[in-house]
């Protein structure tokens, strides 16, 4: 069943034009192209965001950094994302994810390229602050997926986009040292490490252009592409329209809700970003115009049996300002709990991304290159770990309990295992081999917890999803500062730092029992199972 949801023969859409499955090997418009552009953009952003830590031994020696300056730079790097994510959330509601994503990447290209100008500890701290804002790409990444995919598959789509994007940190640890060594063949070391950062900066520019010119904000692009195709056929003298379209055997007559909107985002009367509610009229879609051989069919309407709610487009309207609306979400206990949980999953992941290379270099006395390769394991686990969390959450939602109770059960379980393996990692550091093995399991559960967390987030508030994603995402950044501070306090005593972090995660997991999403709570599911 899970396999058929990810590798189907065709994309199925609900009555709102959102896909109810994922054709992973497709790059067809609009759903799959948006998904792939989303995760690749976040991946490139992550690669640039964490390009500095893999070269920290070289940078430290070149500009005479102190351990305190390195720790402060690590904390500064993630502190910048707190405000950035809160601001970017409402911007996605207003302007759409595509433009916001491209804008952040262009900004990131500028700041990353300036890393080569750093010549002191304060300079490094400053540049890492400005680079850290690129972490806000997480918000349009998740928002984009929620626009394109229906409630029954949103956990998987969100986890896939964010998880594969997070791999950028792992790739940085693997790729950046090799780029440095390549440049060091033709330039002195103090010049080679500075040139290295030009590569991720250029990648950010290329990805921003791809987002602008290749992507679509909302599913309405299907109708626009179809309309353009029929116009071209009519102007070419093809005559009246037939079921298959004159002179084009690739056009297939398929039922699809009438979208009748431009491929770009739609502007409402107040100038805010929105997409129209779709009616039930029937139209056609074309395979030829999309550049992909996918056929898109209408699925059955999403009901309470398949999802907790339909993820309709948000509509800011003429209400309070974006800032007021965003801050008003903090009155919801579920938002605060999920911010805490994301702090203990993604926040912890960011903190470990900052120190994992230094841990292998300092604790096990490995070379910079070998430390980077082993450190890359942590980030590269995202290729399947976070996705597994989303898939498990969606599966549990469909087969265990009602509403989001199944998702909450999986989320609680994964958080508990994350805490236990954190403590296990702290106990395994006497041996390099046992540390690597335990690191793999810890990586899996901390990243899966990110996936299960954001399988729940979209259902907390359906109206202001951008603001909600920004707040919970900012919670991850706050958590990263907290855990970075723990590692700073304990210094090279990494074992104690990981053990304390494990206790914090186990404590935070207990708050899952207080979560109330659309009237459902975890204890209700347990009571039903114990007393059928």
Short mmCIF file of C-alpha atoms in Angstrom, two decimals:
data_model
loop_
_atom_site.label_atom_id
_atom_site.label_comp_id
_atom_site.label_asym_id
_atom_site.label_seq_id
_atom_site.Cartn_x
_atom_site.Cartn_y
_atom_site.Cartn_z
CA UNK A 1 0.00 0.00 0.00
CA UNK A 2 2.80 2.44 0.95
CA UNK A 3 4.69 1.52 -2.23
CA UNK A 4 1.64 2.22 -4.39
CA UNK A 5 1.26 5.64 -2.76
CA UNK A 6 4.81 6.64 -3.74
CA UNK A 7 5.28 4.80 -7.04
CA UNK A 8 1.81 4.81 -8.65
CA UNK A 9 1.06 4.60 -12.37
CA UNK A 10 -0.49 8.06 -12.35
CA UNK A 11 -1.10 11.05 -10.11
CA UNK A 12 -4.55 11.12 -8.50
CA UNK A 13 -6.02 14.45 -7.41
CA UNK A 14 -8.91 15.27 -5.12
CA UNK A 15 -11.71 17.73 -5.80
CA UNK A 16 -9.41 20.62 -4.80
CA UNK A 17 -6.71 19.70 -7.31
CA UNK A 18 -4.31 18.43 -4.63
CA UNK A 19 -2.51 15.14 -5.27
CA UNK A 20 -3.52 12.19 -3.11
CA UNK A 21 -0.39 10.20 -3.98
CA UNK A 22 3.23 10.78 -4.95
CA UNK A 23 4.81 9.62 -8.21
CA UNK A 24 8.35 9.90 -6.91
CA UNK A 25 10.18 9.28 -10.19
CA UNK A 26 8.21 11.94 -12.04
CA UNK A 27 9.09 15.59 -12.64
CA UNK A 28 5.67 16.42 -14.08
CA UNK A 29 3.85 19.67 -13.43
CA UNK A 30 2.54 20.84 -11.14
CA UNK A 31 2.60 18.46 -8.17
CA UNK A 32 5.78 16.47 -8.61
CA UNK A 33 7.79 19.33 -10.04
CA UNK A 34 6.89 21.43 -7.00
CA UNK A 35 7.88 18.59 -4.66
CA UNK A 36 11.27 18.08 -6.29
CA UNK A 37 12.03 21.79 -6.57
CA UNK A 38 11.06 22.15 -2.92
CA UNK A 39 13.43 19.54 -1.51
CA UNK A 40 16.30 20.35 -3.88
CA UNK A 41 16.05 24.04 -2.92
CA UNK A 42 16.14 23.17 0.77
CA UNK A 43 19.01 20.74 0.08
CA UNK A 44 21.09 23.45 -1.61
CA UNK A 45 20.28 25.88 1.21
CA UNK A 46 21.40 23.34 3.81
CA UNK A 47 24.61 22.66 1.90
CA UNK A 48 25.47 26.35 2.07
CA UNK A 49 24.23 26.76 5.63
CA UNK A 50 26.56 24.05 6.95
CA UNK A 51 29.49 24.57 4.58
CA UNK A 52 31.63 26.13 7.32
CA UNK A 53 31.68 23.42 10.07
CA UNK A 54 33.44 20.76 7.91
CA UNK A 55 36.37 23.17 7.39
CA UNK A 56 36.45 24.43 10.98
CA UNK A 57 39.86 22.86 11.80
CA UNK A 58 41.43 24.68 8.82
CA UNK A 59 39.60 27.96 9.50
CA UNK A 60 40.41 27.73 13.21
CA UNK A 61 44.11 27.44 12.50
CA UNK A 62 44.14 30.16 9.85
CA UNK A 63 42.38 32.96 11.76
CA UNK A 64 43.25 31.81 15.32
CA UNK A 65 39.77 30.98 16.59
CA UNK A 66 39.13 30.11 20.23
CA UNK A 67 36.77 27.28 21.30
CA UNK A 68 34.38 29.90 22.70
CA UNK A 69 34.26 31.75 19.37
CA UNK A 70 33.49 28.52 17.53
CA UNK A 71 30.64 27.72 19.92
CA UNK A 72 29.25 31.24 19.65
CA UNK A 73 29.40 31.03 15.86
CA UNK A 74 27.47 27.75 15.95
CA UNK A 75 24.74 29.25 18.14
CA UNK A 76 24.59 32.43 16.09
CA UNK A 77 24.14 30.42 12.89
CA UNK A 78 20.85 28.97 14.09
CA UNK A 79 19.63 31.93 16.15
CA UNK A 80 19.18 33.95 12.96
CA UNK A 81 16.60 31.47 11.67
CA UNK A 82 14.20 32.16 14.55
CA UNK A 83 13.15 35.60 13.39
CA UNK A 84 13.61 34.67 9.72
CA UNK A 85 11.20 31.73 9.92
CA UNK A 86 8.57 33.74 11.77
CA UNK A 87 8.72 36.44 9.09
CA UNK A 88 8.84 34.05 6.14
CA UNK A 89 5.70 32.16 7.20
CA UNK A 90 3.26 35.04 6.55
CA UNK A 91 5.20 35.93 3.39
CA UNK A 92 4.37 32.47 2.02
CA UNK A 93 0.70 33.09 2.80
CA UNK A 94 0.86 36.35 0.90
CA UNK A 95 3.22 35.78 -2.04
CA UNK A 96 3.39 32.01 -2.42
CA UNK A 97 6.25 29.59 -1.70
CA UNK A 98 8.02 29.79 -5.06
CA UNK A 99 8.97 33.46 -4.92
CA UNK A 100 9.85 33.32 -1.22
CA UNK A 101 12.08 30.28 -1.74
CA UNK A 102 13.91 31.91 -4.64
CA UNK A 103 14.37 35.16 -2.72
CA UNK A 104 15.94 33.43 0.28
CA UNK A 105 18.30 31.44 -1.95
CA UNK A 106 19.50 34.60 -3.71
CA UNK A 107 20.08 36.24 -0.35
CA UNK A 108 21.94 33.12 0.80
CA UNK A 109 24.17 33.18 -2.27
CA UNK A 110 25.29 36.69 -1.36
CA UNK A 111 26.09 35.93 2.28
CA UNK A 112 27.78 32.57 1.62
CA UNK A 113 30.04 34.07 -1.02
CA UNK A 114 31.21 36.68 1.53
CA UNK A 115 32.58 33.98 3.87
CA UNK A 116 35.95 34.29 2.15
CA UNK A 117 36.31 37.83 3.54
CA UNK A 118 36.34 36.60 7.17
CA UNK A 119 39.62 37.24 9.01
CA UNK A 120 38.70 37.06 12.70
CA UNK A 121 36.47 35.38 15.25
CA UNK A 122 33.93 38.23 15.41
CA UNK A 123 33.84 38.27 11.63
CA UNK A 124 33.03 34.55 11.54
CA UNK A 125 30.27 34.97 14.11
CA UNK A 126 28.76 37.83 12.09
CA UNK A 127 28.81 36.03 8.75
CA UNK A 128 27.34 32.87 10.27
CA UNK A 129 24.47 34.94 11.62
CA UNK A 130 23.60 36.25 8.17
CA UNK A 131 24.12 32.87 6.51
CA UNK A 132 21.86 31.30 9.14
CA UNK A 133 18.84 33.11 7.76
CA UNK A 134 18.93 30.78 4.77
CA UNK A 135 17.55 28.15 7.13
CA UNK A 136 14.19 29.86 6.69
CA UNK A 137 13.89 27.98 3.37
CA UNK A 138 12.35 25.24 5.48
CA UNK A 139 9.11 27.21 5.69
CA UNK A 140 8.39 27.55 1.93
CA UNK A 141 9.63 23.97 1.54
CA UNK A 142 6.87 22.65 3.79
CA UNK A 143 4.30 25.19 2.64
CA UNK A 144 4.83 24.23 -1.00
CA UNK A 145 4.13 20.58 -0.26
CA UNK A 146 0.98 21.41 1.68
CA UNK A 147 -0.33 23.36 -1.31
CA UNK A 148 0.20 20.49 -3.72
CA UNK A 149 -0.70 17.38 -1.70
CA UNK A 150 -3.86 16.29 0.03
CA UNK A 151 -4.35 15.56 3.72
CA UNK A 152 -4.05 11.78 3.37
CA UNK A 153 -0.47 12.02 2.05
CA UNK A 154 0.75 15.34 3.53
CA UNK A 155 2.86 13.68 6.24
CA UNK A 156 4.82 11.73 3.66
CA UNK A 157 5.17 14.71 1.32
CA UNK A 158 6.34 17.06 4.08
CA UNK A 159 8.79 14.49 5.45
CA UNK A 160 10.19 13.73 2.03
CA UNK A 161 10.77 17.40 1.18
CA UNK A 162 12.33 18.30 4.51
CA UNK A 163 14.21 15.02 4.96
CA UNK A 164 15.87 15.02 1.58
CA UNK A 165 16.57 18.71 2.02
CA UNK A 166 18.25 18.05 5.36
CA UNK A 167 20.67 15.74 3.57
CA UNK A 168 22.43 18.91 2.48
CA UNK A 169 24.17 19.05 5.86
CA UNK A 170 25.49 15.52 5.39
CA UNK A 171 26.61 16.27 1.86
CA UNK A 172 28.44 19.37 3.14
CA UNK A 173 30.51 17.25 5.51
CA UNK A 174 31.37 14.92 2.66
CA UNK A 175 31.73 17.38 -0.24
CA UNK A 176 33.21 20.58 1.21
CA UNK A 177 36.50 19.03 2.46
CA UNK A 178 37.06 17.48 -0.98
CA UNK A 179 36.39 20.80 -2.70
CA UNK A 180 38.87 22.43 -0.35
CA UNK A 181 41.54 19.84 -1.17
CA UNK A 182 40.89 20.35 -4.90
CA UNK A 183 41.36 24.12 -4.61
CA UNK A 184 44.40 23.59 -2.36
CA UNK A 185 46.15 21.93 -5.31
CA UNK A 186 46.27 25.29 -7.11
CA UNK A 187 46.15 27.81 -4.26
CA UNK A 188 47.61 28.22 -0.74
CA UNK A 189 45.47 26.75 2.09
CA UNK A 190 44.45 30.16 3.46
CA UNK A 191 43.11 31.04 0.00
CA UNK A 192 41.70 27.61 -0.90
CA UNK A 193 39.18 27.48 1.95
CA UNK A 194 37.91 30.94 1.02
CA UNK A 195 37.38 30.01 -2.63
CA UNK A 196 35.52 26.86 -1.62
CA UNK A 197 32.42 28.81 -0.56
CA UNK A 198 31.91 30.18 -4.05
CA UNK A 199 30.59 26.75 -5.10
CA UNK A 200 27.55 26.58 -2.74
CA UNK A 201 26.84 30.26 -3.47
CA UNK A 202 26.61 29.55 -7.21
CA UNK A 203 24.37 26.55 -6.56
CA UNK A 204 21.96 28.81 -4.64
CA UNK A 205 21.71 31.17 -7.62
CA UNK A 206 21.03 28.35 -10.07
CA UNK A 207 18.37 26.84 -7.82
CA UNK A 208 16.62 30.18 -7.35
CA UNK A 209 16.35 30.52 -11.13
CA UNK A 210 14.93 27.00 -11.41
CA UNK A 211 12.26 27.78 -8.81
CA UNK A 212 11.16 30.92 -10.63
CA UNK A 213 11.10 29.59 -14.17
CA UNK A 214 10.19 25.91 -13.70
CA UNK A 215 7.86 25.78 -10.71
CA UNK A 216 4.21 26.52 -9.89
CA UNK A 217 2.82 27.76 -6.60
CA UNK A 218 -0.49 25.91 -6.65
CA UNK A 219 -2.23 23.09 -8.56
CA UNK A 220 -4.05 25.65 -10.72
CA UNK A 221 -1.13 25.39 -13.12
CA UNK A 222 -2.67 22.22 -14.58
CA UNK A 223 -5.56 24.15 -16.10
CA UNK A 224 -3.28 26.91 -17.35
CA UNK A 225 -0.99 24.46 -19.12
CA UNK A 226 -3.98 22.71 -20.63
CA UNK A 227 -5.46 26.03 -21.82
CA UNK A 228 -2.16 27.03 -23.39
CA UNK A 229 -1.91 23.71 -25.22
CA UNK A 230 -5.41 23.99 -26.69
CA UNK A 231 -4.71 27.57 -27.79
CA UNK A 232 -1.60 26.46 -29.64
CA UNK A 233 -3.54 23.71 -31.38
CA UNK A 234 -6.34 26.12 -32.36
CA UNK A 235 -3.95 28.75 -33.75
CA UNK A 236 -2.10 26.10 -35.74
CA UNK A 237 -5.27 25.44 -37.73
CA UNK A 238 -6.20 22.16 -36.09
CA UNK A 239 -9.91 22.90 -36.31
CA UNK A 240 -12.54 22.09 -33.75
CA UNK A 241 -11.56 20.37 -30.54
CA UNK A 242 -12.02 16.64 -30.31
CA UNK A 243 -11.72 14.39 -27.29
CA UNK A 244 -8.10 13.69 -27.96
CA UNK A 245 -7.23 17.05 -29.48
CA UNK A 246 -6.50 17.56 -33.15
CA UNK A 247 -3.20 16.20 -34.35
CA UNK A 248 -1.97 15.28 -30.88
CA UNK A 249 -2.23 11.71 -29.72
CA UNK A 250 -0.56 12.52 -26.39
CA UNK A 251 -3.56 14.42 -25.06
CA UNK A 252 -5.75 12.23 -22.91
CA UNK A 253 -9.29 13.17 -21.88
CA UNK A 254 -9.34 12.93 -18.11
CA UNK A 255 -11.69 14.21 -15.46
CA UNK A 256 -10.21 17.04 -13.43
CA UNK A 257 -11.77 19.83 -11.38
CA UNK A 258 -11.96 23.11 -13.28
CA UNK A 259 -9.17 25.32 -12.02
CA UNK A 260 -9.37 28.16 -14.48
CA UNK A 261 -6.51 30.11 -12.91
CA UNK A 262 -3.14 31.24 -14.07
CA UNK A 263 -0.14 29.04 -13.40
CA UNK A 264 1.18 31.72 -11.12
CA UNK A 265 -0.18 32.68 -7.72
CA UNK A 266 -3.52 34.50 -7.72
CA UNK A 267 -3.93 37.98 -6.26
CA UNK A 268 -7.06 38.70 -4.25
CA UNK A 269 -8.66 42.14 -3.98
CA UNK A 270 -6.46 43.12 -1.05
CA UNK A 271 -3.37 42.05 -2.96
CA UNK A 272 -2.73 38.95 -0.86
CA UNK A 273 -1.69 35.59 -2.22
CA UNK A 274 -4.41 32.98 -2.55
CA UNK A 275 -5.72 30.32 -4.89
CA UNK A 276 -9.41 29.98 -5.75
CA UNK A 277 -11.63 27.31 -4.32
CA UNK A 278 -12.20 24.82 -7.08
CA UNK A 279 -15.63 23.86 -8.36
CA UNK A 280 -16.79 20.56 -9.75
CA UNK A 281 -16.77 21.36 -13.47
CA UNK A 282 -14.86 18.98 -15.71
CA UNK A 283 -12.03 19.79 -18.08
CA UNK A 284 -9.07 18.11 -19.74
CA UNK A 285 -5.37 17.87 -18.98
CA UNK A 286 -2.54 17.09 -21.32
CA UNK A 287 0.53 14.98 -21.03
CA UNK A 288 2.30 16.67 -23.94
CA UNK A 289 2.22 20.15 -22.44
CA UNK A 290 3.60 19.04 -19.08
CA UNK A 291 6.66 17.46 -20.58
CA UNK A 292 5.96 14.28 -18.65
CA UNK A 293 4.11 11.10 -19.46
CA UNK A 294 2.01 11.20 -16.29
CA UNK A 295 -1.72 11.03 -16.57
CA UNK A 296 -3.64 12.80 -13.86
CA UNK A 297 -6.98 11.54 -12.67
CA UNK A 298 -9.44 12.76 -10.10
CA UNK A 299 -9.48 10.71 -6.95
CA UNK A 300 -12.46 10.29 -4.67
CA UNK A 301 -13.09 13.31 -2.45
CA UNK A 302 -11.07 13.33 0.74
CA UNK A 303 -13.37 12.39 3.58
CA UNK A 304 -13.03 11.89 7.30
CA UNK A 305 -12.18 8.26 6.62
CA UNK A 306 -9.03 9.14 4.70
CA UNK A 307 -7.90 12.35 6.33
CA UNK A 308 -8.56 14.59 9.25
CA UNK A 309 -9.24 17.59 7.08
CA UNK A 310 -8.85 18.83 3.56
CA UNK A 311 -5.91 21.18 3.28
CA UNK A 312 -7.66 24.04 1.52
CA UNK A 313 -5.69 27.10 0.43
CA UNK A 314 -5.27 29.72 3.09
CA UNK A 315 -6.95 33.09 2.72
CA UNK A 316 -5.62 35.97 4.81
CA UNK A 317 -8.50 38.28 3.92
CA UNK A 318 -8.94 41.63 5.65
CA UNK A 319 -8.35 40.50 9.22
CA UNK A 320 -5.56 41.43 11.65
CA UNK A 321 -2.01 42.01 10.50
CA UNK A 322 0.23 39.05 9.72
CA UNK A 323 2.29 39.69 12.86
CA UNK A 324 -0.76 39.71 15.12
CA UNK A 325 -2.15 36.56 13.52
CA UNK A 326 1.19 34.79 13.88
CA UNK A 327 1.59 35.71 17.53
CA UNK A 328 -2.03 34.78 18.25
CA UNK A 329 -1.18 31.19 17.34
CA UNK A 330 1.05 31.05 20.42
CA UNK A 331 -2.11 30.96 22.55
CA UNK A 332 -2.78 27.45 21.27
CA UNK A 333 -1.22 24.77 23.56
CA UNK A 334 -0.78 22.40 20.61
CA UNK A 335 1.42 24.97 18.85
CA UNK A 336 3.63 25.35 21.93
CA UNK A 337 3.95 21.58 22.38
CA UNK A 338 4.86 21.01 18.75
CA UNK A 339 7.39 23.85 18.95
CA UNK A 340 8.94 22.06 21.93
CA UNK A 341 8.97 18.75 20.08
CA UNK A 342 10.53 20.28 17.00
CA UNK A 343 13.11 21.89 19.25
CA UNK A 344 13.96 18.43 20.57
CA UNK A 345 14.14 16.86 17.11
CA UNK A 346 15.18 19.29 14.37
CA UNK A 347 16.77 21.67 16.88
CA UNK A 348 18.90 18.87 18.26
CA UNK A 349 19.72 17.75 14.73
CA UNK A 350 21.04 21.23 13.88
CA UNK A 351 23.16 21.28 17.04
CA UNK A 352 24.67 17.89 16.22
CA UNK A 353 25.29 19.02 12.62
CA UNK A 354 27.46 21.80 14.05
CA UNK A 355 29.63 19.59 16.30
CA UNK A 356 29.66 16.11 14.79
CA UNK A 357 32.77 16.70 12.67
CA UNK A 358 34.61 18.34 15.56
CA UNK A 359 33.57 15.43 17.80
CA UNK A 360 35.27 12.83 15.60
CA UNK A 361 38.27 15.12 15.08
CA UNK A 362 38.77 15.95 18.77
CA UNK A 363 37.45 12.91 20.64
CA UNK A 364 38.79 10.21 18.31
CA UNK A 365 41.72 12.24 16.88
CA UNK A 366 40.76 11.62 13.24
CA UNK A 367 41.81 13.78 10.27
CA UNK A 368 39.58 16.59 9.04
CA UNK A 369 38.62 14.64 5.91
CA UNK A 370 37.86 11.40 7.77
CA UNK A 371 35.93 13.30 10.45
CA UNK A 372 33.88 14.93 7.72
CA UNK A 373 33.12 11.62 6.04
CA UNK A 374 31.98 10.02 9.31
CA UNK A 375 30.07 13.16 10.28
CA UNK A 376 28.22 13.04 6.96
CA UNK A 377 26.52 9.83 8.11
CA UNK A 378 24.33 11.86 10.43
CA UNK A 379 22.96 14.12 7.71
CA UNK A 380 22.81 11.51 4.95
CA UNK A 381 20.51 9.32 7.03
CA UNK A 382 17.79 11.78 6.03
CA UNK A 383 17.54 10.03 2.69
CA UNK A 384 15.05 7.69 4.33
CA UNK A 385 14.77 8.38 8.09
CA UNK A 386 12.59 11.50 8.07
CA UNK A 387 10.58 10.10 5.17
CA UNK A 388 9.94 6.94 7.18
CA UNK A 389 8.56 9.09 10.00
CA UNK A 390 6.08 10.74 7.64
CA UNK A 391 5.08 7.45 6.01
CA UNK A 392 4.53 5.76 9.38
CA UNK A 393 2.46 8.70 10.59
CA UNK A 394 0.23 8.68 7.49
CA UNK A 395 -0.15 4.90 7.71
CA UNK A 396 -1.09 5.06 11.38
CA UNK A 397 -3.56 7.84 10.65
CA UNK A 398 -5.30 5.64 8.09
CA UNK A 399 -5.31 2.42 10.12
CA UNK A 400 -5.06 3.29 13.83
CA UNK A 401 -7.63 5.45 15.57
CA UNK A 402 -9.46 8.44 14.14
CA UNK A 403 -8.25 11.87 13.12
CA UNK A 404 -4.64 12.42 14.09
CA UNK A 405 -4.50 10.04 17.04
CA UNK A 406 -2.53 7.48 15.04
CA UNK A 407 -0.03 10.16 14.05
CA UNK A 408 0.34 11.22 17.68
CA UNK A 409 0.98 7.62 18.78
CA UNK A 410 3.77 7.20 16.23
CA UNK A 411 5.17 10.61 17.15
CA UNK A 412 5.32 9.74 20.86
CA UNK A 413 6.97 6.39 20.19
CA UNK A 414 9.63 7.85 17.92
CA UNK A 415 10.46 10.61 20.42
CA UNK A 416 10.94 8.06 23.19
CA UNK A 417 13.32 5.99 21.06
CA UNK A 418 15.19 9.16 20.10
CA UNK A 419 15.80 9.94 23.77
CA UNK A 420 16.89 6.39 24.55
CA UNK A 421 19.40 6.26 21.70
CA UNK A 422 20.73 9.68 22.67
CA UNK A 423 21.59 8.25 26.06
CA UNK A 424 22.93 5.12 24.36
CA UNK A 425 25.21 7.23 22.17
CA UNK A 426 26.61 8.94 25.26
CA UNK A 427 27.50 5.51 26.69
CA UNK A 428 29.10 4.19 23.49
CA UNK A 429 31.76 6.85 22.98
CA UNK A 430 34.56 4.74 24.44
CA UNK A 431 34.75 2.93 21.10
CA UNK A 432 34.74 4.42 17.60
CA UNK A 433 32.93 1.44 16.12
CA UNK A 434 30.15 1.38 18.73
CA UNK A 435 29.78 5.15 18.44
CA UNK A 436 29.21 4.91 14.69
CA UNK A 437 26.62 2.15 15.09
CA UNK A 438 24.73 4.03 17.82
CA UNK A 439 24.97 7.25 15.81
CA UNK A 440 23.13 5.56 12.93
CA UNK A 441 20.20 4.58 15.17
CA UNK A 442 20.11 7.95 16.90
CA UNK A 443 20.17 9.66 13.50
CA UNK A 444 17.22 7.60 12.34
CA UNK A 445 14.98 8.42 15.28
CA UNK A 446 15.84 12.12 15.66
CA UNK A 447 15.09 12.66 11.97
CA UNK A 448 12.00 10.44 11.99
CA UNK A 449 10.72 12.54 14.91
CA UNK A 450 10.97 15.61 12.66
CA UNK A 451 8.80 13.81 10.12
CA UNK A 452 6.16 12.72 12.60
CA UNK A 453 6.05 16.21 14.10
CA UNK A 454 5.33 17.88 10.77
CA UNK A 455 2.78 15.22 9.85
CA UNK A 456 0.70 16.72 12.69
CA UNK A 457 1.49 20.43 12.24
CA UNK A 458 -0.70 21.10 9.14
CA UNK A 459 -3.85 20.12 11.05
CA UNK A 460 -3.40 22.49 13.98
CA UNK A 461 -4.59 25.52 12.00
CA UNK A 462 -5.73 25.18 8.40
CA UNK A 463 -6.17 28.91 7.78
CA UNK A 464 -2.71 30.23 8.62
CA UNK A 465 -0.44 27.39 7.60
CA UNK A 466 2.44 29.65 6.58
CA UNK A 467 2.51 31.38 9.96
CA UNK A 468 2.14 28.04 11.72
CA UNK A 469 5.04 26.48 9.80
CA UNK A 470 7.12 29.54 10.62
CA UNK A 471 6.44 29.29 14.36
CA UNK A 472 7.07 25.57 14.68
CA UNK A 473 10.13 25.91 12.47
CA UNK A 474 11.35 28.73 14.71
CA UNK A 475 10.87 26.37 17.65
CA UNK A 476 13.44 24.11 16.02
CA UNK A 477 15.88 27.01 15.84
CA UNK A 478 15.31 27.88 19.51
CA UNK A 479 15.97 24.25 20.38
CA UNK A 480 19.18 24.33 18.38
CA UNK A 481 20.42 27.31 20.39
CA UNK A 482 19.58 25.51 23.62
CA UNK A 483 21.34 22.29 22.63
CA UNK A 484 24.30 24.20 21.18
CA UNK A 485 24.59 25.86 24.57
CA UNK A 486 24.58 22.44 26.25
CA UNK A 487 27.48 21.35 24.04
CA UNK A 488 29.27 24.61 24.79
CA UNK A 489 28.89 24.17 28.56
CA UNK A 490 30.19 20.60 28.52
CA UNK A 491 32.96 21.37 26.04
CA UNK A 492 34.83 18.24 24.98
CA UNK A 493 32.81 16.15 27.44
CA UNK A 494 30.50 15.10 24.61
CA UNK A 495 29.25 12.06 26.49
CA UNK A 496 27.67 14.16 29.25
CA UNK A 497 26.18 16.59 26.72
CA UNK A 498 24.45 13.81 24.77
CA UNK A 499 23.21 12.17 27.98
CA UNK A 500 21.62 15.40 29.26
CA UNK A 501 20.06 15.95 25.82
CA UNK A 502 18.55 12.46 25.98
CA UNK A 503 16.85 13.20 29.30
CA UNK A 504 15.41 16.43 27.88
CA UNK A 505 13.96 14.62 24.86
CA UNK A 506 12.34 11.93 27.04
CA UNK A 507 10.75 14.62 29.18
CA UNK A 508 9.46 16.50 26.15
CA UNK A 509 7.95 13.30 24.71
CA UNK A 510 5.55 13.11 27.66
CA UNK A 511 3.84 16.31 26.51
CA UNK A 512 2.42 14.34 23.57
CA UNK A 513 -0.30 13.15 25.93
CA UNK A 514 -1.48 16.76 26.28
CA UNK A 515 -1.74 17.33 22.53
CA UNK A 516 -5.26 18.04 21.31
CA UNK A 517 -5.63 18.19 17.52
CA UNK A 518 -9.11 18.78 16.08
CA UNK A 519 -10.64 17.41 19.27
CA UNK A 520 -8.60 14.20 19.36
CA UNK A 521 -6.09 13.21 22.05
CA UNK A 522 -3.74 10.26 22.40
CA UNK A 523 -5.27 8.95 25.62
CA UNK A 524 -8.60 8.53 23.81
CA UNK A 525 -6.98 6.11 21.38
CA UNK A 526 -5.37 4.14 24.20
CA UNK A 527 -8.68 3.96 26.06
CA UNK A 528 -10.46 2.67 22.96
CA UNK A 529 -7.84 -0.01 22.44
CA UNK A 530 -7.91 -1.14 26.06
CA UNK A 531 -11.70 -1.04 26.30
CA UNK A 532 -13.04 -1.95 22.83
#
